């Protein structure tokens, strides 16, 4: 169980070493790469082990360039890794290795560069210069070398020479942050603040520019091999770590013996053929692009028309498009129109008993209902959030870009048989994506958009791009921006969870406030939820406790202010109360959550209907609140009691 990264290559090299057959690169060379990988990972002892095995071989068995490179790296790690002994003996060993490397290959610029760095740190300025000079002569001159030469000159109080060297460095590599910074410091010391400023700004720009690898990082991926791993604390910690915006979990279905066949189109048709499917009609397009309806311009707007169908009918469509794809080979000029079956509600426990039962095998973090899930404390169902939704797809079906409601985390399992392609951006870039949406005249929260990938790279926004195979569970951490396109024919199931943690709560509250500011509805009633959690959940984290207490205090204060003002104006408040499973009320006009006090009037078009408002919107309609009835749902004493008895719980010893 490890993320696919260097460790993957490590396994690869180890296997290559163990393979008795001969291959195009020699064993010592493979061993060198293995050692170098360890070195990159900071596993210096392991790296030294591999390198030493190479130089222990008879010289005739090792190609000279492998020998020279091995000696060079051995020299460098002895020079830089403090845990390899006292400074004096490390220094002697380092020099020996570097010199032996040079004896074998006098033309390696990198070795001369390391030797220069070695001499420079020993204060042997002349030797350092000679080595750097050699490095520049031997290899294509590198910006690193010129930058080091600059540092050396500066230490020798030769600012003009240092200047020349730094300029060489930035001419070779415009993105050499250290060279720009050193150049800036030099200009500053020489009383040239204008030039210094330009260089500092360049350095800052370099620090922000991400290279290709940083812009398309690999998605953190976990491979599960056993039920124990699936149920482990380590897995939950990995997923909820804010450093991992998204986690792909492979092998979960197998490890837990989940029967995903229960969600296959065949079983769905057999169990609930008449169930409603929302259908989105879209254009099938390459996943990294989005074109306008004429196919002439790349745009962000990605609208689709909505209609309704049933599982049985959509299943026929899925099967029909699959069979057609086997026949037709014609190349179309315009994009094909496709239908995406979305938001199929699986909340009915009677209709979907087997399916819901199967998902209760999941580890607690992923489970639909658990004590540690905020959304289990709302008190009622919020479709698609604390209930499961199903998606039925054909190739090209698109879920446009978004963050989950109130920044909750999300779980998505691909049932297969085809794959899905995902794009995910860390939470901290949502503001920049929001700006890009506005630039395209699209509302980030309520609009429908598909990012043109090159626009994001241009804006220096990293994107995780990965394939979700059948059986893969994708965990989206709080606030991750994402958009998804089906590669093949497949079904997906998805729902939200909200870990009871300070990070999740903070993200949720921040988005709640932002929504309020933008006049966009938060479908999770956070104030009500907070009061519920205060009564039903043991909160042991002080940060979370304080945030919740603040939220409760604010709502109490607001209620009291409104009550005082109503009393002053001789407006009666009528007791209404609240049933256990009653949904929270939202203002008819601004869609803000209403807690405790409701301002109600009869609809003018239909006198049977009552419309609920917040105080602000009610007063906008009628400053004296004529025609309004004010209802309240809690006694102030009751709220005070809950507030006072909500205390920080002691962490139980386990
Ligand atoms: Zn309102």
PDB file of N, CA and C in Angstrom, residues 30 39 42 62 76 116 120 128 171 203 213 217 323 325 359 372 465 477 496 502 511 531 559 600 632:
ATOM      1  N   UNK A  30      21.910  -0.507 -13.633  1.00  0.00           N
ATOM      2  CA  UNK A  30      20.607  -0.540 -12.960  1.00  0.00           C
ATOM      3  C   UNK A  30      20.798  -0.219 -11.489  1.00  0.00           C
ATOM      4  N   UNK A  39      18.864   8.099  -3.199  1.00  0.00           N
ATOM      5  CA  UNK A  39      19.476   9.385  -2.858  1.00  0.00           C
ATOM      6  C   UNK A  39      18.435  10.506  -2.985  1.00  0.00           C
ATOM      7  N   UNK A  42      16.187  10.749  -0.229  1.00  0.00           N
ATOM      8  CA  UNK A  42      16.794  11.076   1.054  1.00  0.00           C
ATOM      9  C   UNK A  42      17.199   9.843   1.858  1.00  0.00           C
ATOM     10  N   UNK A  62      32.599  -3.207 -14.837  1.00  0.00           N
ATOM     11  CA  UNK A  62      31.790  -1.985 -14.778  1.00  0.00           C
ATOM     12  C   UNK A  62      32.256  -1.012 -15.846  1.00  0.00           C
ATOM     13  N   UNK A  76      29.734  13.170  -3.385  1.00  0.00           N
ATOM     14  CA  UNK A  76      28.770  14.236  -3.086  1.00  0.00           C
ATOM     15  C   UNK A  76      27.981  13.957  -1.814  1.00  0.00           C
ATOM     16  N   UNK A 116      34.077  21.817  -7.437  1.00  0.00           N
ATOM     17  CA  UNK A 116      34.111  23.262  -7.192  1.00  0.00           C
ATOM     18  C   UNK A 116      33.349  23.622  -5.932  1.00  0.00           C
ATOM     19  N   UNK A 120      34.953  25.242  -2.639  1.00  0.00           N
ATOM     20  CA  UNK A 120      34.396  26.511  -2.193  1.00  0.00           C
ATOM     21  C   UNK A 120      34.011  26.441  -0.721  1.00  0.00           C
ATOM     22  N   UNK A 128      38.525  26.145  -6.263  1.00  0.00           N
ATOM     23  CA  UNK A 128      37.108  26.188  -6.631  1.00  0.00           C
ATOM     24  C   UNK A 128      36.947  26.826  -8.012  1.00  0.00           C
ATOM     25  N   UNK A 171      21.155  34.430 -18.005  1.00  0.00           N
ATOM     26  CA  UNK A 171      21.027  34.357 -19.459  1.00  0.00           C
ATOM     27  C   UNK A 171      20.813  32.915 -19.907  1.00  0.00           C
ATOM     28  N   UNK A 203      12.941  36.997  -9.283  1.00  0.00           N
ATOM     29  CA  UNK A 203      13.134  35.843  -8.390  1.00  0.00           C
ATOM     30  C   UNK A 203      11.783  35.361  -7.870  1.00  0.00           C
ATOM     31  N   UNK A 213       6.012  19.215 -14.327  1.00  0.00           N
ATOM     32  CA  UNK A 213       5.673  18.175 -13.350  1.00  0.00           C
ATOM     33  C   UNK A 213       4.787  18.713 -12.235  1.00  0.00           C
ATOM     34  N   UNK A 217       0.650  17.012 -11.287  1.00  0.00           N
ATOM     35  CA  UNK A 217       1.136  16.044 -10.306  1.00  0.00           C
ATOM     36  C   UNK A 217       0.378  14.728 -10.439  1.00  0.00           C
ATOM     37  N   UNK A 323     -23.696  -0.821 -28.953  1.00  0.00           N
ATOM     38  CA  UNK A 323     -23.731  -1.644 -30.163  1.00  0.00           C
ATOM     39  C   UNK A 323     -23.409  -0.823 -31.401  1.00  0.00           C
ATOM     40  N   UNK A 325     -21.491   1.723 -31.597  1.00  0.00           N
ATOM     41  CA  UNK A 325     -20.072   2.065 -31.637  1.00  0.00           C
ATOM     42  C   UNK A 325     -19.257   0.927 -32.240  1.00  0.00           C
ATOM     43  N   UNK A 359     -23.165  -1.392   0.810  1.00  0.00           N
ATOM     44  CA  UNK A 359     -22.258  -0.272   1.075  1.00  0.00           C
ATOM     45  C   UNK A 359     -21.958  -0.091   2.566  1.00  0.00           C
ATOM     46  N   UNK A 372     -19.200   9.834  13.169  1.00  0.00           N
ATOM     47  CA  UNK A 372     -18.138  10.797  12.864  1.00  0.00           C
ATOM     48  C   UNK A 372     -18.394  11.585  11.593  1.00  0.00           C
ATOM     49  N   UNK A 465      -4.793  14.796 -13.009  1.00  0.00           N
ATOM     50  CA  UNK A 465      -5.588  14.175 -14.069  1.00  0.00           C
ATOM     51  C   UNK A 465      -5.375  12.675 -13.973  1.00  0.00           C
ATOM     52  N   UNK A 477     -11.180  15.333  -1.166  1.00  0.00           N
ATOM     53  CA  UNK A 477     -11.052  16.012   0.113  1.00  0.00           C
ATOM     54  C   UNK A 477     -11.831  17.324   0.105  1.00  0.00           C
ATOM     55  N   UNK A 496     -21.759  12.323  -0.213  1.00  0.00           N
ATOM     56  CA  UNK A 496     -20.843  13.192   0.538  1.00  0.00           C
ATOM     57  C   UNK A 496     -20.679  12.710   1.967  1.00  0.00           C
ATOM     58  N   UNK A 502     -11.814  19.909  12.712  1.00  0.00           N
ATOM     59  CA  UNK A 502     -11.739  21.369  12.570  1.00  0.00           C
ATOM     60  C   UNK A 502     -11.558  21.795  11.117  1.00  0.00           C
ATOM     61  N   UNK A 511     -17.421  28.338   3.237  1.00  0.00           N
ATOM     62  CA  UNK A 511     -18.245  28.313   2.036  1.00  0.00           C
ATOM     63  C   UNK A 511     -19.682  28.758   2.335  1.00  0.00           C
ATOM     64  N   UNK A 531     -26.047  23.345  16.074  1.00  0.00           N
ATOM     65  CA  UNK A 531     -26.808  23.152  17.317  1.00  0.00           C
ATOM     66  C   UNK A 531     -27.083  21.671  17.548  1.00  0.00           C
ATOM     67  N   UNK A 559     -30.733  36.122  17.294  1.00  0.00           N
ATOM     68  CA  UNK A 559     -32.117  35.864  17.707  1.00  0.00           C
ATOM     69  C   UNK A 559     -32.544  36.881  18.758  1.00  0.00           C
ATOM     70  N   UNK A 600     -43.431  34.998   8.096  1.00  0.00           N
ATOM     71  CA  UNK A 600     -44.288  34.267   7.166  1.00  0.00           C
ATOM     72  C   UNK A 600     -45.428  35.150   6.650  1.00  0.00           C
ATOM     73  N   UNK A 632     -41.643  31.488  16.043  1.00  0.00           N
ATOM     74  CA  UNK A 632     -40.344  31.013  16.523  1.00  0.00           C
ATOM     75  C   UNK A 632     -40.385  29.540  16.881  1.00  0.00           C
TER      76      UNK A 632
END
